Tab-separated table of C-alpha atoms and ligand atoms in Angstrom:
chain	number	residue	atom	x	y	z
A	1	MET	CA	48.114	-1.869	14.138
A	2	THR	CA	49.364	1.700	14.144
A	3	SER	CA	48.229	4.028	16.896
A	4	ARG	CA	47.527	6.994	14.671
A	5	THR	CA	44.382	8.706	15.928
A	6	PRO	CA	41.845	9.545	13.279
A	7	THR	CA	41.002	13.198	13.142
A	8	GLY	CA	37.258	12.697	12.879
A	9	THR	CA	37.211	15.686	10.589
A	10	GLY	CA	37.859	16.283	6.933
A	11	THR	CA	34.651	14.792	5.638
A	12	THR	CA	34.903	13.377	2.187
A	13	ARG	CA	31.650	14.646	0.777
A	14	PRO	CA	32.099	14.474	-2.954
A	15	PRO	CA	32.267	17.738	-4.794
A	16	ALA	CA	28.921	18.673	-6.262
A	17	THR	CA	28.446	17.305	-9.721
A	18	ARG	CA	26.153	19.193	-12.056
A	19	THR	CA	22.605	18.741	-10.814
A	20	PRO	CA	20.612	17.058	-13.555
A	21	THR	CA	17.865	19.232	-14.955
A	22	PRO	CA	14.324	17.875	-15.274
A	23	ALA	CA	15.094	17.424	-18.963
A	24	ASP	CA	18.104	15.250	-18.101
A	25	VAL	CA	15.987	13.182	-15.790
A	26	ALA	CA	13.208	12.840	-18.342
A	27	ALA	CA	15.743	11.826	-20.963
A	28	LEU	CA	17.136	9.197	-18.646
A	29	LEU	CA	13.830	7.847	-17.445
A	30	ASN	CA	13.785	4.155	-18.257
A	31	ALA	CA	11.068	1.636	-17.887
A	32	ARG	CA	11.829	-1.986	-17.090
A	33	GLY	CA	9.022	-4.415	-16.443
A	34	GLY	CA	6.603	-1.826	-15.112
A	35	ILE	CA	9.174	-0.125	-12.913
A	36	THR	CA	10.406	3.357	-13.580
A	37	ILE	CA	14.080	3.943	-12.918
A	38	GLU	CA	15.159	7.536	-12.638
A	39	ARG	CA	18.882	8.238	-12.800
A	40	HIS	CA	20.206	11.216	-10.893
A	41	LEU	CA	23.649	9.696	-11.025
A	42	THR	CA	24.565	9.029	-14.624
A	43	GLU	CA	27.592	6.886	-15.460
A	44	ALA	CA	29.488	10.050	-16.393
A	45	GLN	CA	28.631	11.734	-13.091
A	46	ARG	CA	29.510	8.598	-11.174
A	47	ALA	CA	32.891	8.445	-12.905
A	48	SER	CA	33.686	12.089	-12.273
A	49	THR	CA	32.598	11.891	-8.615
A	50	LEU	CA	34.725	8.775	-8.115
A	51	ALA	CA	37.718	10.487	-9.726
A	52	ALA	CA	37.293	13.538	-7.491
A	53	ASP	CA	36.808	11.440	-4.339
A	54	ALA	CA	39.840	9.280	-5.128
A	55	ARG	CA	42.083	12.263	-5.853
A	56	GLU	CA	40.967	14.103	-2.723
A	57	GLY	CA	41.104	11.029	-0.484
A	58	LEU	CA	44.407	9.606	-1.692
A	59	THR	CA	46.199	12.939	-1.401
A	60	ALA	CA	44.759	13.698	2.067
A	61	ASP	CA	46.540	12.977	5.331
A	62	PRO	CA	45.384	10.538	6.586
A	63	LYS	CA	44.231	8.935	3.344
A	64	GLU	CA	40.534	8.128	3.141
A	65	LEU	CA	37.888	6.907	0.688
A	66	PRO	CA	34.100	7.272	1.218
A	67	PRO	CA	32.272	3.950	1.860
A	68	THR	CA	29.760	4.698	-0.896
A	69	TRP	CA	32.300	3.231	-3.350
A	70	PHE	CA	32.133	-0.233	-1.769
A	71	TYR	CA	28.929	-1.011	-3.621
A	72	ASP	CA	29.849	-2.134	-7.109
A	73	THR	CA	28.405	-5.496	-8.228
A	74	THR	CA	31.016	-7.501	-6.307
A	75	GLY	CA	30.790	-5.219	-3.273
A	76	SER	CA	27.003	-5.526	-3.077
A	77	MET	CA	27.326	-9.309	-3.411
A	78	LEU	CA	29.949	-9.391	-0.619
A	79	PHE	CA	27.743	-7.190	1.567
A	80	GLY	CA	24.963	-9.764	1.063
A	81	LYS	CA	27.362	-12.445	2.344
A	82	ILE	CA	28.318	-10.260	5.311
A	83	THR	CA	24.668	-10.066	6.352
A	84	GLU	CA	24.649	-13.876	6.722
A	85	LEU	CA	27.817	-14.133	8.837
A	86	PRO	CA	27.468	-15.364	12.427
A	87	GLU	CA	29.424	-12.329	13.673
A	88	TYR	CA	27.324	-9.781	11.758
A	89	TYR	CA	24.230	-9.708	13.987
A	90	GLN	CA	22.848	-6.405	12.603
A	91	THR	CA	20.767	-7.599	9.648
A	92	ARG	CA	19.038	-10.527	11.311
A	93	THR	CA	18.412	-8.493	14.466
A	94	GLU	CA	16.828	-5.626	12.556
A	95	ARG	CA	14.727	-8.124	10.599
A	96	ALA	CA	13.490	-9.655	13.871
A	97	ILE	CA	12.599	-6.221	15.295
A	98	LEU	CA	10.735	-5.330	12.115
A	99	SER	CA	8.877	-8.609	12.149
A	100	ALA	CA	7.909	-8.233	15.814
A	101	HIS	CA	6.649	-4.661	15.425
A	102	ALA	CA	5.366	-4.405	11.825
A	103	ALA	CA	1.704	-4.356	12.877
A	104	GLU	CA	2.344	-1.780	15.621
A	105	LEU	CA	4.313	0.340	13.157
A	106	SER	CA	1.561	0.193	10.603
A	107	ALA	CA	-1.051	1.173	13.232
A	108	ALA	CA	1.151	4.051	14.430
A	109	LEU	CA	1.434	5.350	10.863
A	110	THR	CA	-2.305	5.055	10.327
A	111	ALA	CA	-2.840	7.182	13.423
A	112	ALA	CA	-0.114	9.734	12.763
A	113	LEU	CA	0.056	10.337	9.018
A	114	PRO	CA	-2.270	12.523	6.973
A	115	GLY	CA	-4.709	10.509	4.884
A	116	GLY	CA	-4.640	7.653	7.398
A	117	GLY	CA	-1.336	5.992	6.609
A	118	ALA	CA	1.671	5.783	4.332
A	119	GLY	CA	0.823	6.223	0.655
A	120	THR	CA	4.490	6.319	-0.349
A	121	LEU	CA	7.389	4.343	1.042
A	122	VAL	CA	10.796	5.817	0.203
A	123	GLU	CA	13.782	3.627	1.089
A	124	LEU	CA	17.253	5.158	1.224
A	125	GLY	CA	20.266	2.895	0.606
A	126	SER	CA	17.750	0.198	-0.228
A	127	GLY	CA	20.178	-2.451	-1.580
A	128	THR	CA	18.236	-5.696	-1.995
A	129	SER	CA	15.240	-4.286	-0.010
A	130	GLU	CA	15.055	-7.748	1.529
A	131	LYS	CA	13.812	-6.592	4.953
A	132	THR	CA	11.591	-4.011	3.270
A	133	ARG	CA	9.351	-6.746	1.908
A	134	MET	CA	7.989	-7.142	5.432
A	135	LEU	CA	7.371	-3.422	5.611
A	136	LEU	CA	5.670	-3.372	2.204
A	137	ALA	CA	3.398	-6.230	3.227
A	138	ALA	CA	2.405	-4.460	6.459
A	139	LEU	CA	1.777	-1.145	4.699
A	140	ALA	CA	-0.121	-2.773	1.822
A	141	GLY	CA	-2.434	-4.238	4.467
A	142	THR	CA	-3.626	-0.717	5.341
A	143	GLY	CA	-4.951	-0.209	1.807
A	144	ARG	CA	-3.218	3.185	1.595
A	145	LEU	CA	0.112	2.265	0.014
A	146	ARG	CA	0.420	3.384	-3.621
A	147	ARG	CA	4.092	3.890	-4.342
A	148	PHE	CA	7.507	2.439	-3.456
A	149	VAL	CA	10.604	4.568	-4.100
A	150	PRO	CA	13.814	2.607	-3.509
A	151	PHE	CA	16.820	4.954	-3.697
A	152	ASP	CA	20.399	3.690	-4.058
A	153	VAL	CA	23.678	4.298	-5.873
A	154	ASP	CA	23.606	0.723	-7.175
A	155	ALA	CA	21.358	0.623	-10.264
A	156	ASP	CA	21.498	-3.188	-10.563
A	157	ALA	CA	20.366	-3.693	-6.975
A	158	LEU	CA	17.508	-1.247	-7.627
A	159	SER	CA	16.348	-3.148	-10.717
A	160	ARG	CA	16.244	-6.406	-8.790
A	161	ALA	CA	14.651	-4.944	-5.656
A	162	GLY	CA	12.099	-3.018	-7.729
A	163	ALA	CA	11.165	-6.132	-9.704
A	164	ALA	CA	10.708	-8.163	-6.502
A	165	ALA	CA	8.482	-5.469	-4.974
A	166	LYS	CA	6.425	-5.244	-8.154
A	167	ALA	CA	6.017	-9.016	-8.323
A	168	ALA	CA	4.743	-9.105	-4.738
A	169	HIS	CA	2.495	-6.029	-5.139
A	170	PRO	CA	1.444	-5.658	-8.800
A	171	GLY	CA	-0.714	-2.607	-8.070
A	172	LEU	CA	2.155	-0.688	-6.529
A	173	ALA	CA	3.873	2.068	-8.529
A	174	VAL	CA	7.592	1.310	-8.213
A	175	HIS	CA	9.668	4.366	-8.904
A	176	ALA	CA	13.336	3.534	-8.329
A	177	VAL	CA	15.859	6.362	-8.064
A	178	VAL	CA	19.574	5.964	-8.776
A	179	GLY	CA	21.192	8.663	-6.718
A	180	ASP	CA	23.539	9.609	-3.926
A	181	PHE	CA	21.702	10.403	-0.703
A	182	ARG	CA	24.457	12.902	0.164
A	183	GLN	CA	23.559	15.008	-2.866
A	184	HIS	CA	20.209	14.151	-4.404
A	185	LEU	CA	17.579	14.187	-1.646
A	186	GLY	CA	15.959	17.276	-3.113
A	187	LEU	CA	15.083	15.252	-6.166
A	188	LEU	CA	12.948	12.686	-4.356
A	189	PRO	CA	9.284	12.676	-5.389
A	190	THR	CA	7.207	15.356	-3.685
A	191	PRO	CA	5.121	13.994	-0.818
A	192	GLY	CA	1.365	14.073	-1.258
A	193	ALA	CA	1.590	14.274	-5.039
A	194	ALA	CA	-0.494	11.629	-6.729
A	195	PRO	CA	1.742	8.631	-7.357
A	196	ARG	CA	2.506	8.075	-10.978
A	197	ALA	CA	1.419	4.798	-12.396
A	198	ALA	CA	3.983	2.196	-13.281
A	199	ALA	CA	5.385	2.594	-16.770
A	200	ARG	CA	3.703	0.841	-19.657
A	201	PRO	CA	5.696	-1.858	-21.434
A	202	ASP	CA	6.489	0.643	-24.201
A	203	GLY	CA	8.295	2.793	-21.667
A	204	THR	CA	5.758	5.622	-21.433
A	205	VAL	CA	4.599	6.669	-17.985
A	206	PRO	CA	0.890	7.373	-17.655
A	207	GLY	CA	0.080	10.405	-15.525
A	208	ALA	CA	-2.884	8.762	-13.830
A	209	HIS	CA	-3.127	6.462	-10.840
A	210	PRO	CA	-1.695	2.944	-11.048
A	211	SER	CA	-3.797	0.819	-13.314
A	212	GLY	CA	-2.277	-2.627	-12.876
A	213	PRO	CA	-4.008	-5.526	-11.191
A	214	LYS	CA	-4.426	-5.075	-7.451
A	215	ALA	CA	-2.718	-7.326	-4.956
A	216	ALA	CA	-4.618	-8.545	-1.935
A	217	GLY	CA	-5.009	-5.746	0.575
A	218	GLU	CA	-4.410	-2.991	-1.982
A	219	SER	CA	-7.320	-0.851	-3.063
A	220	ALA	CA	-7.660	1.457	-6.012
A	221	PRO	CA	-7.441	5.125	-5.062
A	222	SER	CA	-10.651	7.070	-5.470
A	223	GLU	CA	-11.364	10.748	-6.046
A	224	THR	CA	-12.205	11.076	-2.356
A	225	ASP	CA	-8.903	9.661	-1.118
A	226	ALA	CA	-6.940	12.256	0.799
A	227	PRO	CA	-3.287	12.123	-0.229
A	228	ALA	CA	-1.647	9.699	2.176
A	229	GLY	CA	1.641	10.525	3.874
A	230	THR	CA	5.201	9.478	3.158
A	231	LEU	CA	7.317	7.093	5.178
A	232	VAL	CA	11.071	7.180	4.621
A	233	ALA	CA	12.903	4.032	5.711
A	234	PHE	CA	16.637	4.195	6.271
A	235	LEU	CA	17.547	0.728	7.492
A	236	GLY	CA	20.585	-1.397	8.224
A	237	GLY	CA	22.422	1.189	10.316
A	238	THR	CA	23.671	2.892	7.143
A	239	ILE	CA	23.204	6.302	8.777
A	240	GLY	CA	26.169	5.285	10.950
A	241	ASN	CA	28.387	5.299	7.855
A	242	LEU	CA	28.036	9.104	7.858
A	243	ARG	CA	29.797	11.504	10.211
A	244	PRO	CA	27.690	13.658	12.570
A	245	PRO	CA	27.601	16.757	10.285
A	246	GLU	CA	26.650	14.585	7.286
A	247	ARG	CA	23.959	12.877	9.365
A	248	HIS	CA	22.557	16.249	10.377
A	249	LEU	CA	22.474	17.418	6.763
A	250	LEU	CA	20.725	14.255	5.671
A	251	LEU	CA	18.135	14.274	8.480
A	252	THR	CA	17.432	17.978	7.971
A	253	GLY	CA	17.223	17.592	4.197
A	254	LEU	CA	14.803	14.694	4.556
A	255	ARG	CA	12.690	16.628	7.043
A	256	GLU	CA	12.439	19.548	4.604
A	257	ARG	CA	11.611	17.290	1.699
A	258	ILE	CA	9.032	15.151	3.485
A	259	GLY	CA	7.168	18.032	5.091
A	260	ARG	CA	5.023	18.125	8.205
A	261	GLY	CA	3.364	14.823	8.976
A	262	GLY	CA	5.872	12.641	7.108
A	263	ALA	CA	7.540	9.798	8.985
A	264	LEU	CA	11.003	8.277	9.241
A	265	LEU	CA	11.848	4.695	10.182
A	266	LEU	CA	15.513	4.647	11.127
A	267	GLY	CA	17.689	1.606	11.853
A	268	THR	CA	20.682	2.178	14.120
A	269	ASP	CA	23.256	-0.214	15.510
A	270	LEU	CA	23.776	0.255	19.258
A	271	VAL	CA	26.905	0.637	21.395
A	272	LYS	CA	27.954	-2.665	22.938
A	273	ASP	CA	30.986	-4.705	23.946
A	274	PRO	CA	33.825	-3.595	21.608
A	275	GLY	CA	34.932	-7.224	21.166
A	276	ARG	CA	31.619	-8.110	19.546
A	277	LEU	CA	31.670	-4.966	17.438
A	278	VAL	CA	35.188	-5.579	16.108
A	279	ALA	CA	34.345	-9.227	15.351
A	280	ALA	CA	31.360	-8.052	13.274
A	281	TYR	CA	33.817	-6.093	11.075
A	282	ASP	CA	36.672	-8.626	11.108
A	283	ASP	CA	34.914	-11.950	10.659
A	284	SER	CA	36.734	-15.261	10.821
A	285	ALA	CA	35.811	-16.207	7.235
A	286	GLY	CA	37.478	-13.070	5.872
A	287	VAL	CA	34.397	-11.845	3.983
A	288	THR	CA	34.619	-8.307	5.412
A	289	ALA	CA	38.321	-8.217	4.541
A	290	ALA	CA	37.419	-9.126	0.938
A	291	PHE	CA	34.685	-6.434	0.962
A	292	ASN	CA	37.242	-3.869	2.157
A	293	ARG	CA	39.927	-4.863	-0.385
A	294	ASN	CA	37.365	-4.902	-3.203
A	295	LEU	CA	37.602	-1.113	-3.042
A	296	LEU	CA	41.126	-1.451	-4.473
A	297	THR	CA	39.934	-3.820	-7.213
A	298	MET	CA	37.312	-1.224	-8.146
A	299	LEU	CA	39.972	1.529	-8.308
A	300	ASN	CA	42.180	-0.710	-10.450
A	301	ARG	CA	39.308	-1.301	-12.866
A	302	GLU	CA	37.709	2.147	-12.946
A	303	LEU	CA	40.727	4.431	-12.597
A	304	GLY	CA	43.437	2.288	-14.174
A	305	ALA	CA	45.200	1.890	-10.809
A	306	ASP	CA	47.769	-0.793	-9.983
A	307	PHE	CA	47.001	-1.542	-6.321
A	308	ASP	CA	48.515	-4.913	-5.325
A	309	LEU	CA	45.813	-6.412	-3.085
A	310	ARG	CA	48.423	-8.507	-1.234
A	311	GLY	CA	50.095	-5.259	-0.198
A	312	PHE	CA	47.141	-4.117	1.963
A	313	ALA	CA	45.814	-5.668	5.178
A	314	HIS	CA	42.242	-5.328	6.445
A	315	VAL	CA	41.970	-3.440	9.757
A	316	ALA	CA	38.851	-3.010	11.929
A	317	LEU	CA	39.061	-1.127	15.214
A	318	TRP	CA	36.798	0.504	17.775
A	319	GLU	CA	37.249	4.241	18.320
A	320	PRO	CA	35.842	4.825	21.825
A	321	GLU	CA	35.876	8.652	21.673
A	322	ASN	CA	33.806	8.725	18.506
A	323	ARG	CA	31.882	5.568	19.329
A	324	TRP	CA	32.401	4.178	15.859
A	325	ILE	CA	34.077	1.256	14.167
A	326	GLU	CA	36.701	2.200	11.628
A	327	MET	CA	37.700	0.027	8.726
A	328	ARG	CA	41.054	0.758	7.191
A	329	LEU	CA	43.469	-0.742	4.691
A	330	ARG	CA	47.040	-0.883	5.997
A	331	SER	CA	49.973	-0.882	3.603
A	332	VAL	CA	52.170	-3.848	4.595
A	333	ARG	CA	55.280	-2.273	3.010
A	334	ALA	CA	56.435	1.013	1.572
A	335	GLN	CA	54.997	1.174	-1.939
A	336	THR	CA	53.754	3.501	-4.655
A	337	VAL	CA	50.519	3.157	-6.566
A	338	ARG	CA	49.841	4.672	-9.962
A	339	LEU	CA	46.314	5.760	-11.011
A	340	THR	CA	46.579	6.372	-14.733
A	341	ALA	CA	43.099	7.897	-15.143
A	342	LEU	CA	44.068	10.572	-12.593
A	343	ASP	CA	47.686	10.913	-13.740
A	344	LEU	CA	48.492	10.464	-10.054
A	345	THR	CA	51.170	8.504	-8.199
A	346	VAL	CA	50.539	7.893	-4.513
A	347	ALA	CA	53.152	6.814	-1.969
A	348	PHE	CA	52.203	4.592	0.984
A	349	ALA	CA	54.611	4.283	3.914
A	350	ASP	CA	55.156	0.902	5.539
A	351	GLY	CA	52.229	0.502	7.989
A	352	GLU	CA	50.321	3.538	6.689
A	353	GLU	CA	46.563	3.192	6.989
A	354	MET	CA	43.842	4.481	4.694
A	355	ARG	CA	40.372	4.852	6.266
A	356	THR	CA	37.636	3.250	4.184
A	357	GLU	CA	34.584	3.349	6.482
A	358	ILE	CA	33.252	4.563	9.780
A	359	SER	CA	30.268	2.777	11.290
A	360	ALA	CA	28.901	4.749	14.219
A	361	LYS	CA	27.035	3.076	17.060
A	362	PHE	CA	24.244	4.835	18.969
A	363	ASP	CA	22.120	4.871	22.093
A	364	HIS	CA	18.582	6.119	22.674
A	365	ALA	CA	19.657	9.589	23.841
A	366	THR	CA	21.925	10.183	20.834
A	367	VAL	CA	19.325	9.079	18.304
A	368	GLU	CA	16.649	11.216	19.951
A	369	ARG	CA	18.931	14.259	20.080
A	370	GLU	CA	19.991	13.949	16.440
A	371	LEU	CA	16.389	13.511	15.310
A	372	THR	CA	15.107	16.392	17.427
A	373	THR	CA	17.755	18.843	16.222
A	374	ALA	CA	16.775	17.968	12.649
A	375	GLY	CA	13.047	18.640	13.245
A	376	TRP	CA	11.850	15.081	13.878
A	377	HIS	CA	9.854	13.876	16.888
A	378	LEU	CA	10.796	10.395	18.077
A	379	THR	CA	7.566	8.515	18.834
A	380	HIS	CA	8.659	4.862	19.009
A	381	TRP	CA	11.922	3.108	19.899
A	382	TRP	CA	12.005	-0.650	19.344
A	383	THR	CA	14.974	-2.891	20.160
A	384	ASP	CA	15.663	-6.628	20.345
A	385	PRO	CA	15.709	-8.246	23.810
A	386	ASP	CA	19.524	-7.956	24.008
A	387	GLY	CA	19.501	-4.270	23.041
A	388	ASP	CA	21.829	-4.815	20.079
A	389	PHE	CA	19.989	-2.813	17.418
A	390	ALA	CA	17.190	-0.243	17.359
A	391	LEU	CA	14.426	0.848	15.023
A	392	SER	CA	13.124	4.365	15.637
A	393	LEU	CA	9.926	5.870	14.295
A	394	ALA	CA	9.900	9.654	14.075
A	395	ILE	CA	7.311	12.110	12.765
A	396	ALA	CA	8.178	15.391	11.050
A	397	GLU	CA	6.997	18.175	13.353
B	401	LIG	N1	19.350	-1.206	3.425
B	401	LIG	C1	20.007	-2.474	3.154
B	401	LIG	C2	21.391	-2.301	2.502
B	401	LIG	C3	22.449	-1.705	3.401
B	401	LIG	S1	24.033	-1.667	2.562
B	401	LIG	C4	20.084	-3.274	4.433
B	401	LIG	O1	19.643	-2.769	5.456
B	401	LIG	O2	20.580	-4.398	4.396
B	401	LIG	C5	24.144	0.056	2.199
B	401	LIG	C6	23.361	0.411	0.936
B	401	LIG	O3	23.436	1.828	0.792
B	401	LIG	C7	23.950	-0.191	-0.329
B	401	LIG	O4	22.921	-0.728	-1.108
B	401	LIG	C8	24.636	0.979	-1.019
B	401	LIG	O5	24.643	0.856	-2.431
B	401	LIG	C9	23.808	2.146	-0.538
B	401	LIG	N2	24.557	3.411	-0.470
B	401	LIG	C10	25.756	3.631	0.094
B	401	LIG	N3	26.094	4.927	-0.001
B	401	LIG	C11	25.067	5.533	-0.673
B	401	LIG	C12	24.820	6.883	-1.081
B	401	LIG	N4	25.704	7.838	-0.829
B	401	LIG	N5	23.667	7.163	-1.715
B	401	LIG	C13	22.749	6.170	-1.982
B	401	LIG	N6	22.938	4.883	-1.619
B	401	LIG	C14	24.077	4.563	-0.970
B	402	LIG	C1	25.837	-0.678	5.300
B	402	LIG	N1	26.467	-0.505	6.591
B	402	LIG	C2	25.501	-0.199	7.638
B	402	LIG	C3	27.375	-1.600	6.970
B	402	LIG	C4	27.925	-1.346	8.392
B	402	LIG	O1	27.800	-2.242	9.221
B	402	LIG	O2	28.429	-0.250	8.656
B	402	LIG	C5	28.511	-1.777	5.986
B	402	LIG	C6	29.513	-2.787	6.428
B	402	LIG	N2	30.790	-2.593	6.490
B	402	LIG	C7	31.391	-3.671	6.905
B	402	LIG	N3	30.487	-4.604	7.148
B	402	LIG	C8	29.279	-4.068	6.823
């Protein structure tokens, strides 16, 4: 392992792509099985953002690629396998916390949110929304939940997660959004606005309340219903994949979008023994190594690159000053890589490392400080008995 110290600076926020106009969004509004899917990240925008990120990251020193690009079909499948690994405690621990405190969470939202609970659940980086099913069930039990808005860069994962949510809660309006949470938060549905009904089979979207059959525990909205509040869930510790300035931007942007009285449920992985942390990112079955190298396969496919996967080793290390795990790909020999779509040739020195992910770990004080400086008030902090992972509930002040 080389001893090069990461700079911790030089964030790789993608350059702004053209913001889709409402007409673009309307034109791209699809309907699949009663779920609306709104694309703020078209294939063309995705391709141009990837090209810009790859050019910027591969010509930087040190080289770096943003972790958002891990999640193509194979990457999302490998992430699913990671969540089942014995070393990767995060997913099952967060699920256990959610299960233990779902009723308390739901009661806290009923007490704190306008209209007596969460009418809309927005989920950022939703992936499979597997843990979210528990949340949906708890919120549906309040009779206030009308709309689920899963938000992810992976359109396929959204289709599947949206369909599962709709199957479990037929009366719920499922409004999936394909977007990048670093760029498109301002395009989330406005809180308090009447949820749109699920699309009809012909693809049109009625402007009225949901009209589908009601699942147990869900009630039809009436004229006297006050608009219920919005809960944003950001689970899995994904906020730790952003650097502090990016986290601040995201938390502030969400706070502005959600408005006073909205709520945030935030999952964060906690600082612990570095040996356990490194093992979680360098598992014995090699799944995380495959997840890391899949980034190169994606570049080969999407940018006509010729990365030799055998020429790059998976590296996971703990950075104590930053309190984050870094994943890198280390070139095992001096080599050049050609990316035809970028007309770019990149030289790697023997042992040179390219950073592919940071995964920050937190404690109570850090989470509270970051929330407070972004305008959120931390009201609940739930952890597992071993203090490995935390779920925080915060209210927009
Ligand atoms: N929330 C799930 C999935 C976590 S994996 C869980 O807790 O298990 C991270 C998810 O965030 C993936 O589904 C990935 O596609 C999504 N993601 C990563 N970067 C993103 C970005 N910039 N904008 C939107 N989604 C993103
Ligand atoms: C999605 N995110 C919170 C994961 C993490 O733990 O940082 C991604 C991951 N990378 C390697 N393993 C899992």
